[in-house]
Amino acid sequence: MLRVKRLIVHQRLVLAELLYSGFIAGTAMLPSYVAAYTVPLLLSCIAVFVGGLGDDIGRDVSSKTRLILSFISAHGAIAIFRVWIGPLGSPYLNWITSILLGAIVFTVLILGGVAHATNLIDGLNGLAMGVCMLIAGRLAFLANAVADTIILNISILLMCSIMGLFVFNFSFGKIFLGDAGAYTLGHVLIWLSILLVVRNSEISPYAILLIFF
């Protein structure tokens, strides 16, 4: 049993390393104006990645601790990019998002929620990575429609990074995503979505909501 547990931990670590190695390698080949977004985005993932990794290697990181670390990563992204979820055109939410503090708290809760939701669907081979690829592909489609080359390039890079490992996860589960990979993918995807909406006012936030549904 101990040997099997160590093998699963090793597989998760290998997948996390390959996923981020592929993303970083791809970043190195992108134009500098695109890398200026991907590098800070990766830096903002450190807290949530470490929390997931701790649980993957058997440190028994509590769900409360992982939630707090996802909030820390969300705050880090807000501090780096200086953007957050703004008014959503809903009378029930505008009173929250029209105030700076309310908008930041709402953004942090959404980021933490999506990161955890991504981890929750990591129970079946191919499900989490398949869903993340579809979301990244749809974000790329929207970015292309509004000629946002930065989000387009990052979304395609993320989709390709996942795709290269998807074949080892589906359908035989030769390698696993793990909490580190799941939390970080959720964080990156929702943050790409926020950047896409903030940078392109013609895109409705509800289009992003439908993509994640």
Coordinates of C-alpha atoms in Angstrom, one line a residue:
M1 CA 0.0 0.0 0.0
L2 CA 2.8 2.4 0.9
R3 CA 4.5 1.6 -2.4
V4 CA 1.3 2.4 -4.4
K5 CA 0.8 5.6 -2.5
R6 CA 4.4 6.7 -3.2
L7 CA 3.9 5.9 -6.9
I8 CA 0.7 8.0 -7.1
V9 CA 2.5 10.9 -5.4
H10 CA 5.4 10.6 -7.9
Q11 CA 3.0 10.6 -10.8
R12 CA 1.3 13.7 -9.6
L13 CA 4.6 15.5 -9.1
V14 CA 5.8 14.4 -12.6
L15 CA 2.6 15.8 -14.2
A16 CA 2.8 19.1 -12.3
E17 CA 6.5 19.4 -13.4
L18 CA 5.7 18.6 -17.0
L19 CA 2.7 20.9 -17.1
Y20 CA 4.6 23.9 -15.9
S21 CA 7.7 23.1 -17.8
G22 CA 5.7 23.0 -21.0
F23 CA 4.0 26.3 -20.1
I24 CA 7.3 28.0 -19.2
A25 CA 9.1 26.6 -22.3
G26 CA 6.2 27.9 -24.4
T27 CA 6.4 31.3 -22.7
A28 CA 10.1 31.6 -23.7
M29 CA 9.0 31.4 -27.3
L30 CA 6.3 34.0 -27.1
P31 CA 6.8 37.7 -27.9
S32 CA 8.1 39.7 -24.9
Y33 CA 4.8 41.7 -24.6
V34 CA 2.9 38.3 -24.1
A35 CA 5.6 37.0 -21.7
A36 CA 5.1 40.1 -19.6
Y37 CA 1.7 38.7 -18.7
T38 CA 2.5 35.0 -18.4
V39 CA 5.5 35.4 -16.0
P40 CA 3.5 37.4 -13.4
L41 CA 0.6 35.0 -13.9
L42 CA 2.8 32.1 -13.0
L43 CA 4.2 34.0 -10.0
S44 CA 0.7 34.7 -8.6
C45 CA 0.1 30.9 -8.6
I46 CA 2.9 30.1 -6.1
A47 CA 0.8 30.1 -3.0
V48 CA -2.1 27.9 -4.4
F49 CA 0.4 25.6 -6.1
V50 CA 2.4 25.0 -2.9
G51 CA -0.8 24.3 -1.0
G52 CA -1.9 21.7 -3.5
L53 CA 1.6 20.2 -3.7
G54 CA 1.7 19.8 0.1
D55 CA -1.5 17.7 0.0
D56 CA -0.1 15.7 -3.0
I57 CA 3.0 14.6 -1.2
G58 CA 1.0 13.5 1.9
R59 CA 1.4 16.5 4.2
D60 CA -2.3 16.5 4.9
V61 CA -2.9 20.2 4.1
S62 CA -6.4 21.0 5.3
S63 CA -9.0 22.2 2.9
K64 CA -9.2 25.4 5.0
T65 CA -5.5 26.0 4.5
R66 CA -5.7 25.4 0.8
L67 CA -8.7 27.8 0.6
I68 CA -6.7 30.5 2.4
L69 CA -3.7 29.9 0.0
S70 CA -6.0 30.2 -3.0
F71 CA -7.2 33.6 -1.6
I72 CA -3.5 34.6 -1.2
S73 CA -2.8 33.8 -4.8
A74 CA -5.9 35.8 -5.8
H75 CA -4.7 38.8 -3.8
G76 CA -1.3 38.4 -5.5
A77 CA -2.8 38.4 -8.9
I78 CA -4.9 41.5 -8.1
A79 CA -1.8 43.3 -6.8
I80 CA 0.3 42.4 -9.8
F81 CA -2.2 43.2 -12.6
R82 CA -4.2 45.9 -10.7
V83 CA -7.5 44.6 -12.1
W84 CA -10.6 42.9 -10.6
I85 CA -14.1 42.1 -11.4
G86 CA -16.0 45.3 -12.0
P87 CA -19.8 46.1 -12.4
L88 CA -21.7 43.1 -13.9
G89 CA -24.8 44.9 -15.0
S90 CA -26.9 43.2 -12.4
P91 CA -28.8 45.2 -9.7
Y92 CA -28.1 42.4 -7.3
L93 CA -24.3 42.5 -7.7
N94 CA -23.6 46.1 -8.8
W95 CA -23.8 47.4 -5.2
I96 CA -21.0 45.1 -4.4
T97 CA -18.7 45.4 -7.4
S98 CA -19.2 49.2 -7.7
I99 CA -17.3 49.6 -4.4
L100 CA -13.5 48.9 -4.6
L101 CA -13.4 46.8 -1.4
G102 CA -16.5 44.9 -2.4
A103 CA -15.1 44.2 -6.0
I104 CA -11.8 42.9 -4.6
V105 CA -13.5 40.6 -2.1
F106 CA -15.9 39.3 -4.8
T107 CA -13.0 38.7 -7.1
V108 CA -11.0 36.8 -4.5
L109 CA -14.0 34.6 -3.7
I110 CA -14.6 33.8 -7.3
L111 CA -10.9 33.0 -7.9
G112 CA -10.8 30.7 -4.8
G113 CA -14.1 29.1 -5.8
V114 CA -13.1 28.2 -9.3
A115 CA -9.7 26.9 -8.1
H116 CA -11.5 24.5 -5.7
A117 CA -14.1 23.6 -8.3
T118 CA -11.4 22.5 -10.7
N119 CA -9.9 20.3 -8.0
L120 CA -13.3 18.8 -7.3
I121 CA -13.8 17.5 -10.8
D122 CA -10.4 15.9 -10.8
G123 CA -11.9 12.6 -9.7
L124 CA -12.3 11.0 -13.1
N125 CA -9.5 10.4 -15.7
G126 CA -9.6 13.1 -18.3
L127 CA -12.4 15.2 -16.7
A128 CA -10.5 18.1 -15.2
M129 CA -7.9 18.4 -18.0
G130 CA -10.6 18.0 -20.6
V131 CA -12.8 20.7 -19.1
C132 CA -9.8 23.0 -18.7
M133 CA -8.8 22.5 -22.4
L134 CA -12.3 23.3 -23.5
I135 CA -12.4 26.5 -21.4
A136 CA -9.0 27.6 -22.6
G137 CA -10.1 26.9 -26.2
R138 CA -13.2 29.0 -25.8
L139 CA -11.3 31.8 -24.2
A140 CA -8.9 31.7 -27.2
F141 CA -11.9 31.9 -29.5
L142 CA -13.2 35.0 -27.8
A143 CA -9.8 36.6 -27.6
N144 CA -9.4 36.0 -31.4
A145 CA -12.8 37.6 -32.0
V146 CA -11.7 40.8 -30.3
A147 CA -8.1 40.6 -31.6
D148 CA -6.6 40.3 -28.2
T149 CA -3.4 38.6 -29.1
I150 CA -2.1 38.5 -25.6
I151 CA -4.9 36.4 -24.1
L152 CA -5.2 34.4 -27.4
N153 CA -1.5 33.3 -27.2
I154 CA -1.6 32.5 -23.5
S155 CA -4.9 30.5 -23.8
I156 CA -3.5 28.5 -26.8
L157 CA -0.3 27.9 -24.9
L158 CA -2.2 26.7 -21.8
M159 CA -4.4 24.4 -23.9
C160 CA -1.4 22.9 -25.7
S161 CA 0.4 22.3 -22.4
I162 CA -2.6 20.4 -21.1
M163 CA -3.2 18.5 -24.3
G164 CA 0.3 17.0 -24.3
L165 CA -0.4 15.3 -20.9
F166 CA -4.1 14.6 -21.5
V167 CA -3.3 11.5 -23.5
F168 CA -1.5 10.0 -20.5
N169 CA -4.4 10.7 -18.2
F170 CA -7.3 9.7 -20.4
S171 CA -8.6 7.1 -20.3
F172 CA -6.2 4.7 -18.4
G173 CA -4.9 7.2 -15.8
K174 CA -1.2 6.6 -16.3
I175 CA -0.5 9.9 -14.7
F176 CA -2.6 12.2 -12.5
L177 CA -3.3 15.9 -12.3
G178 CA -3.1 16.2 -8.5
D179 CA -4.2 19.1 -6.3
A180 CA -1.2 21.3 -7.3
G181 CA -2.1 21.1 -11.0
A182 CA -5.9 21.4 -10.5
Y183 CA -5.8 24.4 -8.2
T184 CA -3.3 26.2 -10.4
L185 CA -5.2 25.5 -13.6
G186 CA -8.4 26.9 -12.1
H187 CA -6.5 30.0 -10.9
V188 CA -4.9 30.6 -14.3
L189 CA -8.2 30.1 -16.3
I190 CA -10.3 32.4 -14.2
W191 CA -7.6 35.0 -14.2
L192 CA -7.3 34.9 -18.0
S193 CA -11.1 35.4 -18.1
I194 CA -10.9 38.4 -15.9
L195 CA -8.1 40.0 -18.0
L196 CA -10.0 39.2 -21.2
V197 CA -13.2 41.0 -19.9
V198 CA -11.3 44.0 -18.4
R199 CA -9.2 44.5 -21.6
N200 CA -12.2 44.1 -23.9
S201 CA -15.4 45.8 -22.8
E202 CA -17.4 44.4 -25.7
I203 CA -17.2 40.9 -24.0
S204 CA -20.0 40.3 -21.5
P205 CA -19.0 38.8 -18.2
Y206 CA -21.9 36.5 -18.6
A207 CA -20.3 35.0 -21.7
I208 CA -17.4 33.9 -19.4
L209 CA -19.9 32.6 -16.8
L210 CA -21.5 30.4 -19.5
I211 CA -18.1 29.1 -20.6
F212 CA -17.3 28.0 -17.0
F213 CA -20.8 26.4 -16.6

